Coordinates of C-alpha atoms (C1' of nucleotides) in Angstrom, one line a residue:
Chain U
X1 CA 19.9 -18.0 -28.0
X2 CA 21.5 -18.2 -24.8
X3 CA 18.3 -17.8 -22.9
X4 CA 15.9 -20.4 -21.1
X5 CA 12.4 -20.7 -23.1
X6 CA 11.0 -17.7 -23.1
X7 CA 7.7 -18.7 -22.1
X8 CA 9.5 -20.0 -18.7
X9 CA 11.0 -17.0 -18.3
X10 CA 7.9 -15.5 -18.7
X11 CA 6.4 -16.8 -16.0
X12 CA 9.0 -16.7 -13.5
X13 CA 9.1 -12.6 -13.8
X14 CA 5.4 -12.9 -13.7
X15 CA 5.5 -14.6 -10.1
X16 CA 7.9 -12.0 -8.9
X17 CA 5.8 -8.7 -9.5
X18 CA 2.5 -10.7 -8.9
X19 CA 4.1 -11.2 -5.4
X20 CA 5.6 -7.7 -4.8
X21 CA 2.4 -6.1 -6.6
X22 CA 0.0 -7.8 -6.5
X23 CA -2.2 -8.7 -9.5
X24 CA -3.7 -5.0 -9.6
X25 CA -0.4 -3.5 -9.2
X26 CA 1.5 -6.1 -11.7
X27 CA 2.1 -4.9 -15.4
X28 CA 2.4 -6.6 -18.7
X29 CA 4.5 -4.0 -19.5
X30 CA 7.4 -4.2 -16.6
X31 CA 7.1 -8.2 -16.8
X32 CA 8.3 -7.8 -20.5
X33 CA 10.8 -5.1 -19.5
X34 CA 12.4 -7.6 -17.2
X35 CA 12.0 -10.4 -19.1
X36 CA 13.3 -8.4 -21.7
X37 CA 11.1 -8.7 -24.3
X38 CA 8.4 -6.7 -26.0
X39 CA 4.8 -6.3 -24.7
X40 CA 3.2 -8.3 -27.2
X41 CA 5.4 -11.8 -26.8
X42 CA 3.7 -12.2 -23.6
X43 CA 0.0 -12.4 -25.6
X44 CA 1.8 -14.8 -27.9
X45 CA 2.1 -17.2 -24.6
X46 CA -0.7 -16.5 -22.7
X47 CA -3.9 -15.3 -23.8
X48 CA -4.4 -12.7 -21.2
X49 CA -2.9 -11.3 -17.4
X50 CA -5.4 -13.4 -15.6
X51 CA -4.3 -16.6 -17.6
X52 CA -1.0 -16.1 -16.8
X53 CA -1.7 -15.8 -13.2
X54 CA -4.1 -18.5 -13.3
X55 CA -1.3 -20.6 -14.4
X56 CA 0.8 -20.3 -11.5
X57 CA -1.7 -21.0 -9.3
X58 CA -3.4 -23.8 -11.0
X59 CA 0.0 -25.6 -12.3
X60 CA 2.8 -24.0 -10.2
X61 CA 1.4 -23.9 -7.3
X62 CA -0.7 -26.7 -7.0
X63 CA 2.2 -28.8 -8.1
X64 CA 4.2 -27.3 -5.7
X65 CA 2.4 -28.5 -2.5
X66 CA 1.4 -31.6 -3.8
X67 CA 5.3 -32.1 -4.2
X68 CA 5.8 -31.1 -0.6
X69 CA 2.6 -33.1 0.8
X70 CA 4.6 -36.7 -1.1
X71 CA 7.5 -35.8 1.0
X72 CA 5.8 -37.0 3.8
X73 CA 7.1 -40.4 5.0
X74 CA 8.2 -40.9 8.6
X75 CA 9.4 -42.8 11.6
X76 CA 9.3 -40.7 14.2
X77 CA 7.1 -38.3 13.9
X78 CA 8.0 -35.1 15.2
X79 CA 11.7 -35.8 13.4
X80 CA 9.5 -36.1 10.5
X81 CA 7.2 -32.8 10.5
X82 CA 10.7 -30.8 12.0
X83 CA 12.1 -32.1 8.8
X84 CA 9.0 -31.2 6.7
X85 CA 8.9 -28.0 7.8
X86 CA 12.6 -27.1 8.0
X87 CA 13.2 -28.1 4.3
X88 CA 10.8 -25.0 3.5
X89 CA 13.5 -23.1 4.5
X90 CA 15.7 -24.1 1.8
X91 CA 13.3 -23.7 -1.3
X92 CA 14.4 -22.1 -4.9
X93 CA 13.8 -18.6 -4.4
X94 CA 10.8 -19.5 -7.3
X95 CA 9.3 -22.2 -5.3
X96 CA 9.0 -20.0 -2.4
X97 CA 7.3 -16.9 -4.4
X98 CA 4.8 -19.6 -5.9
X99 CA 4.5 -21.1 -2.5
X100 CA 3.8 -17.2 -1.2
X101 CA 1.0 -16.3 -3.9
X102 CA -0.8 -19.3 -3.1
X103 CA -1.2 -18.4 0.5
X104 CA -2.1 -14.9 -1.1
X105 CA -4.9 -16.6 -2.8
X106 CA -5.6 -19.2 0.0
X107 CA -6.2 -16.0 2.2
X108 CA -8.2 -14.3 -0.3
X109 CA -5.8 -11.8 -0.6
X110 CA -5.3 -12.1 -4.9
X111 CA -6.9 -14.1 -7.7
X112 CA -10.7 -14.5 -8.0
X113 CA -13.1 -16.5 -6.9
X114 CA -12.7 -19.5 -8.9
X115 CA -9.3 -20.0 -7.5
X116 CA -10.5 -19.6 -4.2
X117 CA -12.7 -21.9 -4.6
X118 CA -9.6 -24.7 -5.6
X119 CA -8.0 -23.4 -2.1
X120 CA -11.1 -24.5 -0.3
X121 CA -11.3 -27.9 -2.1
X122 CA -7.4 -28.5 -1.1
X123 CA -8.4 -27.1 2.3
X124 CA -10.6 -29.6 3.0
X125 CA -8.1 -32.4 2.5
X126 CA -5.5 -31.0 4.7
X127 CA -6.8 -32.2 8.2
X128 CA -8.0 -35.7 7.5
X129 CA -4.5 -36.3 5.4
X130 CA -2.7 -35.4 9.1
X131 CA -5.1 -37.2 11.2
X132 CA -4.0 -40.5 9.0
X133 CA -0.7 -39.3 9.7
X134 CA -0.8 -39.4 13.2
X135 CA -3.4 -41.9 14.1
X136 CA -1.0 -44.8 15.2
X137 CA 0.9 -42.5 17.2
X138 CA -2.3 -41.2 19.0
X139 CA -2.9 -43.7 21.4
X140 CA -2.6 -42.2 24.2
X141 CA -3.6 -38.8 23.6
X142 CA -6.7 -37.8 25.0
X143 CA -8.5 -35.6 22.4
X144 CA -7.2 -37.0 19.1
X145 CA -8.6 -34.3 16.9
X146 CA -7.7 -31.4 18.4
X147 CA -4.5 -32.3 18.5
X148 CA -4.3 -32.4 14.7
X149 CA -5.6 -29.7 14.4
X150 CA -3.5 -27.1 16.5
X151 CA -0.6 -29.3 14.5
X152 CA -2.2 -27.9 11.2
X153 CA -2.4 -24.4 12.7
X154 CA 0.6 -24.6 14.3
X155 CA 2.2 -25.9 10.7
X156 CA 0.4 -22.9 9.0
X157 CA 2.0 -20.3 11.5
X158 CA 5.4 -21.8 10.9
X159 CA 4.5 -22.0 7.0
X160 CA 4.1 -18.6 6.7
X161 CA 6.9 -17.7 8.4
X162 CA 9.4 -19.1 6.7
X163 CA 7.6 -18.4 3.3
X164 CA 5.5 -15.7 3.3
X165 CA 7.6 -13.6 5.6
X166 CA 10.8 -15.1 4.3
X167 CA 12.6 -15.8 7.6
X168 CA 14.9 -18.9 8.2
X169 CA 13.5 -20.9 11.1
X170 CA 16.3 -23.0 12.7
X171 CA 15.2 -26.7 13.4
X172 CA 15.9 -26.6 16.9
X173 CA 12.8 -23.8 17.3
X174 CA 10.3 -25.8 14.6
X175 CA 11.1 -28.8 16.9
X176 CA 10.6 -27.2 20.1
X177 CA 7.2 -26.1 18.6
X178 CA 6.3 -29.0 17.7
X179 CA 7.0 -31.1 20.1
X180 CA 4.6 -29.2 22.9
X181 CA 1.6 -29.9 20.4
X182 CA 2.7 -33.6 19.9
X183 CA 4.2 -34.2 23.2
X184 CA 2.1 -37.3 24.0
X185 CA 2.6 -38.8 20.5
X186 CA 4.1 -42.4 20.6
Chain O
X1 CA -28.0 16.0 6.8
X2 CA -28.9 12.5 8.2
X3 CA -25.3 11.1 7.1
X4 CA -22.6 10.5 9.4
X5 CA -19.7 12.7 9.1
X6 CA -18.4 11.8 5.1
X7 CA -15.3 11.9 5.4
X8 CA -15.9 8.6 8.2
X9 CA -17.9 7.1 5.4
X10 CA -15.3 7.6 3.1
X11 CA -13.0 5.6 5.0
X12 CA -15.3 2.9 5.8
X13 CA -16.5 2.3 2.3
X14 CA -11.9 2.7 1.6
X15 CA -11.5 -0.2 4.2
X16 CA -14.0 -2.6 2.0
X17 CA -12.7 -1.8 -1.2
X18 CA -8.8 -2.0 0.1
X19 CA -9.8 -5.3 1.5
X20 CA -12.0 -6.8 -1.3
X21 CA -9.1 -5.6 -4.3
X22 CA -6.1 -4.5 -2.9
X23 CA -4.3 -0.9 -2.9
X24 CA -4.0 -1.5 -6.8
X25 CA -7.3 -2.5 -7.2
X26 CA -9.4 -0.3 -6.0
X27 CA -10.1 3.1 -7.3
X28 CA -11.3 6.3 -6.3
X29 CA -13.9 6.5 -8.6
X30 CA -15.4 3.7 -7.1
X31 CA -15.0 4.8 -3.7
X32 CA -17.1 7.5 -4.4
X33 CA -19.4 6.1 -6.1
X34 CA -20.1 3.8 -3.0
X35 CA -19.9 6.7 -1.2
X36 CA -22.5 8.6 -3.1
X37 CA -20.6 11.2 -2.9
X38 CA -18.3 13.0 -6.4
X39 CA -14.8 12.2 -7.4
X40 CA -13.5 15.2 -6.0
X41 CA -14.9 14.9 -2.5
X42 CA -12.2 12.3 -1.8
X43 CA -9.2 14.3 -2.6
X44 CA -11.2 17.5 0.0
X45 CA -10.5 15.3 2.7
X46 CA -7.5 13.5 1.7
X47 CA -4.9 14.6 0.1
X48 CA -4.3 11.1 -2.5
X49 CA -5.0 8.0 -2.5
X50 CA -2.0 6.6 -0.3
X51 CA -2.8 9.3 2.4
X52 CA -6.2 7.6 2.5
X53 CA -4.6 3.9 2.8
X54 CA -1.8 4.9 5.4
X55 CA -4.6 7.0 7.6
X56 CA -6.4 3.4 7.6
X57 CA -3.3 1.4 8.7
X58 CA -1.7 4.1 11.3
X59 CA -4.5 5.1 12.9
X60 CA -7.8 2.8 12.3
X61 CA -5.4 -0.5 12.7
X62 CA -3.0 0.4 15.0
X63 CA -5.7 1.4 17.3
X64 CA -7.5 -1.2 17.0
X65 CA -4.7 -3.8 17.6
X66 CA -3.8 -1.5 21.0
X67 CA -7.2 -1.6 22.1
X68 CA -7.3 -5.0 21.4
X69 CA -4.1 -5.5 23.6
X70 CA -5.9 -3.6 26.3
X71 CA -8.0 -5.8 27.1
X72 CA -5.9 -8.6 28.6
X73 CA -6.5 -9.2 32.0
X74 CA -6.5 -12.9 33.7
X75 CA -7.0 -14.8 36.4
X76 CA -7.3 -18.5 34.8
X77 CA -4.6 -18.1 32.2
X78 CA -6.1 -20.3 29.6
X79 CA -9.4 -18.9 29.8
X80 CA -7.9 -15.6 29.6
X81 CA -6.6 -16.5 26.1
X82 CA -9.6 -18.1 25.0
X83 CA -12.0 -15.4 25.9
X84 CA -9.4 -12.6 24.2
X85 CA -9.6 -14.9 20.6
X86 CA -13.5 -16.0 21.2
X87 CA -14.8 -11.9 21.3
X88 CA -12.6 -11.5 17.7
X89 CA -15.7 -13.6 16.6
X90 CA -17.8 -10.7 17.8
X91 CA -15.9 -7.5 16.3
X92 CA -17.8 -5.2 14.5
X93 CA -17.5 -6.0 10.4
X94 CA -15.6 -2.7 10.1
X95 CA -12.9 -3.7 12.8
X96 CA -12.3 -7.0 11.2
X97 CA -11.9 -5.5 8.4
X98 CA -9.6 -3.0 9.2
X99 CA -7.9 -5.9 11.1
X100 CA -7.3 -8.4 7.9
X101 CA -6.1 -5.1 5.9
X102 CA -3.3 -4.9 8.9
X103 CA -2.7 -8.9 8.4
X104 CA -2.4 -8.0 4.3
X105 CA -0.1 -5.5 5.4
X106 CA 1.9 -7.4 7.9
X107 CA 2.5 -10.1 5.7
X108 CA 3.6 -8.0 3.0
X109 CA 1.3 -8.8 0.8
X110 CA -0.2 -4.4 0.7
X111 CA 1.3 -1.5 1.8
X112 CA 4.6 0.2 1.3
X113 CA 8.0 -0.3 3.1
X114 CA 7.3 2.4 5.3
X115 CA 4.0 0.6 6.8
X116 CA 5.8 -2.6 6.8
X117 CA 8.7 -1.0 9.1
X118 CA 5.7 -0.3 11.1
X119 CA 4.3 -3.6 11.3
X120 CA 8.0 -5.0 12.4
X121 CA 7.9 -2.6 15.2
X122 CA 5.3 -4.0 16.4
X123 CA 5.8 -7.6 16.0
X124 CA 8.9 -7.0 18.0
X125 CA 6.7 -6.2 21.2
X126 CA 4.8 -8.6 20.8
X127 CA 6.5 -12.1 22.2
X128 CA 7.7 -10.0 25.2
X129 CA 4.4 -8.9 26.3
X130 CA 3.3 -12.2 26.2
X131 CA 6.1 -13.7 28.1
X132 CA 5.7 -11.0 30.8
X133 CA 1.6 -12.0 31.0
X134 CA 2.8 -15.7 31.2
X135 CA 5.6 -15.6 33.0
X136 CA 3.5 -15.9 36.5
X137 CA 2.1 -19.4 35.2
X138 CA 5.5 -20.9 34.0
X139 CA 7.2 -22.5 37.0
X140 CA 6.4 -25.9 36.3
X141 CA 7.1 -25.3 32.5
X142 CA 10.4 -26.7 30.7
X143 CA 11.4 -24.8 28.3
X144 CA 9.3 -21.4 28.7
X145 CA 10.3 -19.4 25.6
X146 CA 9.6 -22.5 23.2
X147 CA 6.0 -22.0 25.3
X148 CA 5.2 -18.5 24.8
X149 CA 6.5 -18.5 20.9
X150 CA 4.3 -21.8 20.2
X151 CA 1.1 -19.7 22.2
X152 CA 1.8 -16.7 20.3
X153 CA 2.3 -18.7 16.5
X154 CA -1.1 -20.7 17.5
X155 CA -2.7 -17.3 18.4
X156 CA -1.5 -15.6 15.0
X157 CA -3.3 -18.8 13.7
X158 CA -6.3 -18.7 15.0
X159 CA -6.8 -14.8 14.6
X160 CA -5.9 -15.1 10.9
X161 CA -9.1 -17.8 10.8
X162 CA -11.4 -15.5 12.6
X163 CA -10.2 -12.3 10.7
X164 CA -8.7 -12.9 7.7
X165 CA -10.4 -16.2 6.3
X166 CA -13.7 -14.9 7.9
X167 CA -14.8 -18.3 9.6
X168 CA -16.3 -18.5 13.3
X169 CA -14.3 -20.4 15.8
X170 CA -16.2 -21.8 18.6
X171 CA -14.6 -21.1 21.9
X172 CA -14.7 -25.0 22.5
X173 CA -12.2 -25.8 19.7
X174 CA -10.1 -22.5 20.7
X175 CA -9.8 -23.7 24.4
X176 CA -8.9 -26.9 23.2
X177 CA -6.0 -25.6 21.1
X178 CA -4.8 -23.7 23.4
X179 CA -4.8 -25.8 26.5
X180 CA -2.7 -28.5 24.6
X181 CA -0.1 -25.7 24.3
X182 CA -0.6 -24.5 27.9
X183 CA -0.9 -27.5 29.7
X184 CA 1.9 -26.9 32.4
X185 CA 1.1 -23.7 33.1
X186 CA -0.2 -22.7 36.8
Chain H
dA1 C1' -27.8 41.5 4.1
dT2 C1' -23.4 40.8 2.8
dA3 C1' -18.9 39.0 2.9
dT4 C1' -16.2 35.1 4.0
dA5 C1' -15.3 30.4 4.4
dA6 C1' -16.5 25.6 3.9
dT7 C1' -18.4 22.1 0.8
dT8 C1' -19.6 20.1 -3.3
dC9 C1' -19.8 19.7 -8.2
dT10 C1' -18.8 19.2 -13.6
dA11 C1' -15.3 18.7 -16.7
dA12 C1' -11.1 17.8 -18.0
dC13 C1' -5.8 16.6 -18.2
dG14 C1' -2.0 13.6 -18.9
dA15 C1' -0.4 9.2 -18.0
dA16 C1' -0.6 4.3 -17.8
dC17 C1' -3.1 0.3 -18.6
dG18 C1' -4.7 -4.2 -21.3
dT19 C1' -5.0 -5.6 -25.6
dT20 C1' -4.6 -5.9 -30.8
dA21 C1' -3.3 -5.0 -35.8
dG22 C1' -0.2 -5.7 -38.8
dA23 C1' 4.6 -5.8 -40.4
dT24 C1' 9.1 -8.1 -40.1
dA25 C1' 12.5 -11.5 -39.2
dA26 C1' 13.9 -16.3 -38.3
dA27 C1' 13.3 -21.2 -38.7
dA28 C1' 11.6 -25.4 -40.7
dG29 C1' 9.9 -28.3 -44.4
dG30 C1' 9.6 -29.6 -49.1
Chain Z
dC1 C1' 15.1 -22.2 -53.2
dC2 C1' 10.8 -21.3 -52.2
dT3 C1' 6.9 -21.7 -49.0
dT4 C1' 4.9 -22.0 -44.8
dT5 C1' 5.1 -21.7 -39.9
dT6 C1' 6.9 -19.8 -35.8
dA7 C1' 8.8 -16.0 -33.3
dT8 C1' 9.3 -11.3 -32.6
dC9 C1' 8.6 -6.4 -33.2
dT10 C1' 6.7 -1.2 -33.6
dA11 C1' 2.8 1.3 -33.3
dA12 C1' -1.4 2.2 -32.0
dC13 C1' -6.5 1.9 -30.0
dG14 C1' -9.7 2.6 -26.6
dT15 C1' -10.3 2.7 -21.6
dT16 C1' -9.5 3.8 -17.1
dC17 C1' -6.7 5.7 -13.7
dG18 C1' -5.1 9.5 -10.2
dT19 C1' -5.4 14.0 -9.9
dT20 C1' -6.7 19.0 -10.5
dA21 C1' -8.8 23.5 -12.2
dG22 C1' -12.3 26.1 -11.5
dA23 C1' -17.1 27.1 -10.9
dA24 C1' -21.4 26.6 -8.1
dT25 C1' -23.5 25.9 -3.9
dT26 C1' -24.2 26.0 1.1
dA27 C1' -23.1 27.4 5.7
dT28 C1' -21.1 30.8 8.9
dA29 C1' -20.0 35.1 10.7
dT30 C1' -20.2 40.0 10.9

DNA sequence: ATATAATTCTAACGAACGTTAGATAAAAGG
DNA sequence: CCTTTTATCTAACGTTCGTTAGAATTATAT
């Protein structure tokens, strides 16, 4: 056999018709069409549809941003969130549909409420992880928070973009952007 | 009869369950049955279940959007903008409703290709109107597209909190956001 | 009052779905 | 070589789906 595991295969065709179709809309059936196997090898993997989707959400996904949030390491900083965001734009075609189904379920758009309820939890961490970030180069910015904080929503906008509507942002626009917000920074 | 006109309540109780389970997810049966109304009823006053999801796109959101667009007037440019994001707060449950299921539809993440061309049409207008609202209050401003594109990513931000993730934004912490972005201006 | 049109219903059709039973083939271990 | 485990399949079950046929009811108009 030629092919990758199965199982890994599995889950890759599973992220692309989750993504186009939604959970509702997604088939065991046409995953194991294009995977290429019959309908019951997916039950020998994963116990059910909503296991398999919890999977990618729970390990894919999860791992996914976590790898992106250790990336962070910086000098200057808006070299170093240009940098952080550009890279998105260069993402396995997987990685990005993972990335993609998580802000489906971070918007409450898929999955259930248990995995909404991981969103909020990761949520929560996202500002004060940026406002450590930033805090040496906040000196002379007058209201620290809210300065973070359009960063964050101006990160999520850009985010999105680039991943959830697919489109390549050049690095000169993501560090124009960014560079308003953080203007005063260092 | 005491009800309002059924087919409106059709659509109404359509807009929740599209919202709460996605186009796949939700089923005519259980339309009706929220409805309180028979199986049948729905397919009297539309002719299948896409009909009834594209009526609520073309006509409830794209109404509402234009409306929404309407209402931009200004004097102070920055509490122009934080007024026209503060009332979102305030729309009626219905309206934001109908508003996220645009958002799901915008990003992709619902609807057809046909809707989605739709939804690029509109994008297209959209950084132009706001450069020709803006464009008054620019002199002193740098680079003024970089402006206007980092206004409008920060507005799609803060609409997709009020809208789509459901939370209230006080007008302090929108003001705040966007006068760091607007700071130049006038 | 009666005929016509507008609403609403019960009942069903065929198709597709998630899932499983149970057989077969391939691989591994002794 | 035989046994046991692992991997894969065909076929089907029961359910639910979108949709429609066709009858019953209600409103409107003549």
């Amino acid at each position: 056999m030629i092919d990758k595991d199965l199982k890994e295969r599995i889950k890759e065709v599973a992220v692309e018709h989750f993504n186009s179709n939604g959970y509702h809309g997604t088939t065991i059936r046409n995953i194991a069409k294009d995977v290429n196997c019959s309908l019951p090898m997916i039950y020998y993997y994963y116990r059910n549809k909503k296991e398999l989707f919890d999977e990618i959400i729970k390990k894919e996904f999860f791992n996914l941003i976590k790898r992106q949030a250790s990336l962070l390491r910086m000098d200057n900083v808006i070299d170093f969130y240009t940098k952080f965001v550009y890279d998105l734009n260069f993402l396995s075609s997987y990685d990005k549909q993972v990335y993609r189904l998580g802000i489906k379920v971070y918007l409450s758009f898929d999955g259930d409420e248990e995995l909404k309820g991981l969103m909020d939890e990761w949520e929560k961490t996202i500002l004060p992880r940026h406002y450590q970030i930033l805090k040496p180069y906040l000196k002379n910015v007058e209201n620290e928070i809210a300065v973070v904080r359009t960063l964050v929503h101006l990160l999520e906008t850009m985010i999105e973009n680039i991943v959830v509507k697919n489109r390549y942002m050049p690095e000169k626009e993501i560090r124009e952007e960014l560079a308003i917000v953080l203007r005063d920074c260092e």
